[in-house]
PDB file of C-alpha atoms in Angstrom:
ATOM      1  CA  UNK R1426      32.543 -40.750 -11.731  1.00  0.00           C
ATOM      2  CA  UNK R1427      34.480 -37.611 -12.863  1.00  0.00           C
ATOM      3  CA  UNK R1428      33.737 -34.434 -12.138  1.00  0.00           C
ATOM      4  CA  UNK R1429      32.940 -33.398 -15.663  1.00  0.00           C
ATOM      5  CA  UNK R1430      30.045 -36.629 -16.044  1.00  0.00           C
ATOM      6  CA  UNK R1431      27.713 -35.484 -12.536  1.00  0.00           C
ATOM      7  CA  UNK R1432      27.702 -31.740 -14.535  1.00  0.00           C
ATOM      8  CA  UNK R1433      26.545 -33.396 -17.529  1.00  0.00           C
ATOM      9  CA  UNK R1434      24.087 -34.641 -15.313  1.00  0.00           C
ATOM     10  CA  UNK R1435      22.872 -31.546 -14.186  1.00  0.00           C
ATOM     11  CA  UNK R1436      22.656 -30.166 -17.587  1.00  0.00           C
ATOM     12  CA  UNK R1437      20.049 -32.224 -18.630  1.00  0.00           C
ATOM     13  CA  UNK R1438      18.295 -32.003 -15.653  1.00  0.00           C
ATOM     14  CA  UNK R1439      17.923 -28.268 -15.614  1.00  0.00           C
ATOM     15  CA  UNK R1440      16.770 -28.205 -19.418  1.00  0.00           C
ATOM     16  CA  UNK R1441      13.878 -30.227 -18.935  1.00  0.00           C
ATOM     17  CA  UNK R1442      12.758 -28.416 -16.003  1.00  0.00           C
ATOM     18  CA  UNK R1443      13.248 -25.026 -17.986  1.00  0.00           C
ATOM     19  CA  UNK R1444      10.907 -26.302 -20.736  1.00  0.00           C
ATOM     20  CA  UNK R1445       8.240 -27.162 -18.469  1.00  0.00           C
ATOM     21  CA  UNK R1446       8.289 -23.999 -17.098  1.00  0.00           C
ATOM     22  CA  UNK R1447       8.582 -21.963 -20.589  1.00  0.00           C
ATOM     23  CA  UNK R1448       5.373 -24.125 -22.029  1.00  0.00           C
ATOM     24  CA  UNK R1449       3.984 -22.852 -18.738  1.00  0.00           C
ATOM     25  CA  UNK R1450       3.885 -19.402 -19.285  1.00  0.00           C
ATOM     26  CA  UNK R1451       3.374 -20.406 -23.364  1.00  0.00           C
ATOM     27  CA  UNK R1452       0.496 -21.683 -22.453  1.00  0.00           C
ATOM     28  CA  UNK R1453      -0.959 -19.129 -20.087  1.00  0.00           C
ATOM     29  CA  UNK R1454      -0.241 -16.068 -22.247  1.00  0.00           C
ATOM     30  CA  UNK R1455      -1.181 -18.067 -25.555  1.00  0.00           C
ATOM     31  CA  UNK R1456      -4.513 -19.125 -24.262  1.00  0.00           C
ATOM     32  CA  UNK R1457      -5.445 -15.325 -23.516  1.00  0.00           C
ATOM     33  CA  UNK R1458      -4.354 -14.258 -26.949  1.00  0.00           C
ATOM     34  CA  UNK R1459      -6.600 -17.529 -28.135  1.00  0.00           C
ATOM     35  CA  UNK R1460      -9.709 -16.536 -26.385  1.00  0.00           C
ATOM     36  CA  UNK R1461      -9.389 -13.172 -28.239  1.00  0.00           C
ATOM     37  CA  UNK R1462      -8.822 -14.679 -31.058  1.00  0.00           C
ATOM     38  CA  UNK R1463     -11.389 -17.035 -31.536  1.00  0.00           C
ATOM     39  CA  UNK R1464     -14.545 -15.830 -33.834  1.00  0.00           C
ATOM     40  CA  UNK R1465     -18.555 -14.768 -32.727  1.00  0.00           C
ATOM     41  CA  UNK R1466     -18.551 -17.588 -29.326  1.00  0.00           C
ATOM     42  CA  UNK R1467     -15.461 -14.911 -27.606  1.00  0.00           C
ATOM     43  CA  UNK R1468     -16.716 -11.969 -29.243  1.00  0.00           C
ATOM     44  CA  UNK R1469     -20.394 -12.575 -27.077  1.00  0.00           C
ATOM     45  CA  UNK R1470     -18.471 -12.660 -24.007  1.00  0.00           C
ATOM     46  CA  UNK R1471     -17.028  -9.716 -21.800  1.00  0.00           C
ATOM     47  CA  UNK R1472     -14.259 -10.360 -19.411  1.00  0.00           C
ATOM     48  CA  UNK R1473     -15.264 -10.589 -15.928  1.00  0.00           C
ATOM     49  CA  UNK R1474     -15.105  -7.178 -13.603  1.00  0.00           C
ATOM     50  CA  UNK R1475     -11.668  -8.245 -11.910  1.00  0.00           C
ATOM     51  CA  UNK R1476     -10.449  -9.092 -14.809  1.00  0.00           C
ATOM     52  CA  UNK R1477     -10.995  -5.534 -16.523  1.00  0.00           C
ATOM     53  CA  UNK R1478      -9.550  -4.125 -13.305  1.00  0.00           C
ATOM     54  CA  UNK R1479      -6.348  -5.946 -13.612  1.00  0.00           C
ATOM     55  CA  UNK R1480      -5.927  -5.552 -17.461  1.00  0.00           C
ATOM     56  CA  UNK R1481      -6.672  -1.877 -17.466  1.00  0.00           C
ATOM     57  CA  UNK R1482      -3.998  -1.299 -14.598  1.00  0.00           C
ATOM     58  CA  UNK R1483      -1.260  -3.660 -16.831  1.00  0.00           C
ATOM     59  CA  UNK R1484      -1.825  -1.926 -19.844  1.00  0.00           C
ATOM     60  CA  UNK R1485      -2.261   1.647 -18.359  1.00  0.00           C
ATOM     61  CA  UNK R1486       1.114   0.839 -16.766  1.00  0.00           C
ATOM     62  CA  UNK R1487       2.841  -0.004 -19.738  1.00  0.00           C
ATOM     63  CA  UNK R1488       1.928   3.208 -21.806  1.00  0.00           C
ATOM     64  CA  UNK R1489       2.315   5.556 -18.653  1.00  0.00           C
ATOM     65  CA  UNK R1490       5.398   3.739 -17.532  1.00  0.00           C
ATOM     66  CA  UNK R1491       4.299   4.378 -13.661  1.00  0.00           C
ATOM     67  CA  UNK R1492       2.767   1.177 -11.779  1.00  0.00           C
ATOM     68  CA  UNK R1493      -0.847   2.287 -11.014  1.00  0.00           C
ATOM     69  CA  UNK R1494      -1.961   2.048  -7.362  1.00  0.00           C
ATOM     70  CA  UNK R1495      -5.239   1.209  -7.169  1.00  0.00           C
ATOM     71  CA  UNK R1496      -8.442   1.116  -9.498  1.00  0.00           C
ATOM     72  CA  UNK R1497     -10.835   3.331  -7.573  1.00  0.00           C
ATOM     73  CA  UNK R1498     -14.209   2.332 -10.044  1.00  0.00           C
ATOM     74  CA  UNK R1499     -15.150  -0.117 -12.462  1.00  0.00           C
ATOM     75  CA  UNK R1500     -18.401  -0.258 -14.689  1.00  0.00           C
ATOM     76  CA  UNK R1501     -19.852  -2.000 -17.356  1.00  0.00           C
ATOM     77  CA  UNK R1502     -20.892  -0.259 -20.925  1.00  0.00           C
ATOM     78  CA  UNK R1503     -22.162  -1.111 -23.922  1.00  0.00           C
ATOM     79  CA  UNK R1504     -18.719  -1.631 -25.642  1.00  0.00           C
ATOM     80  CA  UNK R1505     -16.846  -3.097 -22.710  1.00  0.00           C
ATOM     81  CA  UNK R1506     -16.147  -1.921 -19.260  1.00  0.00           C
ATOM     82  CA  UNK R1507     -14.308   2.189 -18.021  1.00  0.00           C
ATOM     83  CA  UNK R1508     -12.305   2.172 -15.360  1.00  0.00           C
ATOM     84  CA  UNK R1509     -10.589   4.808 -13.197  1.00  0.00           C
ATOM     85  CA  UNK R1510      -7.366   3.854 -12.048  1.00  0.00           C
ATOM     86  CA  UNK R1511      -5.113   5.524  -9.492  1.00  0.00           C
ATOM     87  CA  UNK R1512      -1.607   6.431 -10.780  1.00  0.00           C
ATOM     88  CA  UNK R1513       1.007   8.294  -8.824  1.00  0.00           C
ATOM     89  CA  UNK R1514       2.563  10.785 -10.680  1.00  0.00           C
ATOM     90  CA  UNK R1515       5.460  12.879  -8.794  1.00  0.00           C
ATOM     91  CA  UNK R1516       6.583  11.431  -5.257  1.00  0.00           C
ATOM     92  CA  UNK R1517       7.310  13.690  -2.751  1.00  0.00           C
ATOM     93  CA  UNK R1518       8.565  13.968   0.938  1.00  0.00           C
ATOM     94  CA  UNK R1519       6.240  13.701   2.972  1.00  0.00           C
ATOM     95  CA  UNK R1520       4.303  11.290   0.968  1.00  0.00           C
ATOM     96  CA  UNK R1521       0.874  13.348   1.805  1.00  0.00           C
ATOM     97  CA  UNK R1522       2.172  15.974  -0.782  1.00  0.00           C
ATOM     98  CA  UNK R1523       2.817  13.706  -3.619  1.00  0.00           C
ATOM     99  CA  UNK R1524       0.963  14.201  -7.054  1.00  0.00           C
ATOM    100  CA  UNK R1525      -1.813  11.522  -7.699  1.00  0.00           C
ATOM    101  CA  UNK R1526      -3.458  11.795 -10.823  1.00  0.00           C
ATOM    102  CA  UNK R1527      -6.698   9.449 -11.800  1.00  0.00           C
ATOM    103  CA  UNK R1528      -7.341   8.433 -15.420  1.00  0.00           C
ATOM    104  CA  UNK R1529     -10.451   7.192 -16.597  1.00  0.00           C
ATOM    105  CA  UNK R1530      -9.366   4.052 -19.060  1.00  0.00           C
ATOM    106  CA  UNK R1531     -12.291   2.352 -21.790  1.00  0.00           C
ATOM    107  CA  UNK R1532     -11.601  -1.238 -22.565  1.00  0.00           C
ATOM    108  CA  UNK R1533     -13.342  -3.417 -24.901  1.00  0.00           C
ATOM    109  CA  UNK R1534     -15.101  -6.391 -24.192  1.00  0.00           C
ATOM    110  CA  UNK R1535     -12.171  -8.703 -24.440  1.00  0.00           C
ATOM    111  CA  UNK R1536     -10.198  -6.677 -21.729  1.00  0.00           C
ATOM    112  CA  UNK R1537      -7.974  -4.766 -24.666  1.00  0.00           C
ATOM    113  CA  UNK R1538      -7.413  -0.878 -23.487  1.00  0.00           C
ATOM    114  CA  UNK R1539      -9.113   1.501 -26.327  1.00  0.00           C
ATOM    115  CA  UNK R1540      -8.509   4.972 -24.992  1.00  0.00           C
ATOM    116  CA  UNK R1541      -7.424   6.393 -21.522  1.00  0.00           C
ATOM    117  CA  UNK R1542      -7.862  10.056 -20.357  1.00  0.00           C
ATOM    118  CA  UNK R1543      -6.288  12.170 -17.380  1.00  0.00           C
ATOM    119  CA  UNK R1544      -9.441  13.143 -15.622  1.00  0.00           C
ATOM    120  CA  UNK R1545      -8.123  14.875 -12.308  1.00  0.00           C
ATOM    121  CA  UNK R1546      -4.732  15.418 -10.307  1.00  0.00           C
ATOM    122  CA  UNK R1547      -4.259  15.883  -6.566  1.00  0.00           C
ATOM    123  CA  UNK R1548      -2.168  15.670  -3.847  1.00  0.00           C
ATOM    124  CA  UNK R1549      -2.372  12.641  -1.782  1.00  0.00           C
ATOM    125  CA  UNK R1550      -3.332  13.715   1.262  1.00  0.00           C
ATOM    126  CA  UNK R1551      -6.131  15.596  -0.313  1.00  0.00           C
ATOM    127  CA  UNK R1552      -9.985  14.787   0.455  1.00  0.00           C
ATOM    128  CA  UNK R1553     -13.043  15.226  -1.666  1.00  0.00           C
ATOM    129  CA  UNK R1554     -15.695  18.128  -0.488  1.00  0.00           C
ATOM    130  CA  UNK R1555     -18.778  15.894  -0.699  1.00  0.00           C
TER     131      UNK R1555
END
């Protein structure tokens, strides 16, 4: 065989492999925009509380464009679930002074952010007077 006939080979190895991967993630990402999509049966059902953590830290992220650190509470309400999520604003050396900020983020029973507010900031190495 030439050199030119095992690439050939490889090429349509690797494709098929790519597909299955891409309907992967087609799949995942598709069934999440299905199950907020379909009618009254979705619309009765809230996301689960790990689930409203995670979504309110992706989308939070996205608008913000800083990668949230934690999600300090979670709670049920009548519309959905609020959330206060952990975001680091302005790193600084040493990493006790650096600006944390919490925002309070409202979600909708499906898991789809609806408002976020900036309810306190403070430094990291900062402790509540309780």
């Amino acid at each position: 065989m030439a050199t030119g006939e095992e690439d050939d080979t490889d090429r349509v190895r690797r494709p098929s492999s790519k597909k299955t991967a891409r309907k992967t993630v087609k799949k995942t990402s598709s069934t999440r925009a299905e199950s907020r999509e379909s009618g009254t049966e979705r619309a009765a059902r809230r996301v689960s509380a790990p689930r409203a953590m995670r979504y309110a830290s992706e989308q939070l992220e996205q608008l913000l464009g800083r990668v949230p650190e934690s999600v300090s509470a979670v709670q049920p309400t009548e519309d959905g679930w609020q959330a206060d999520v952990e975001v680091l604003e302005l790193e600084r050396v040493p990493g006790t002074t650096s600006v944390m900020a919490t925002y309070r983020v409202t979600l909708d029973e499906q898991g789809e952010l609806v408002a976020y507010e900036r309810t306190r900031r403070y430094t990291r190495g900062q402790i509540d007077r309780r």
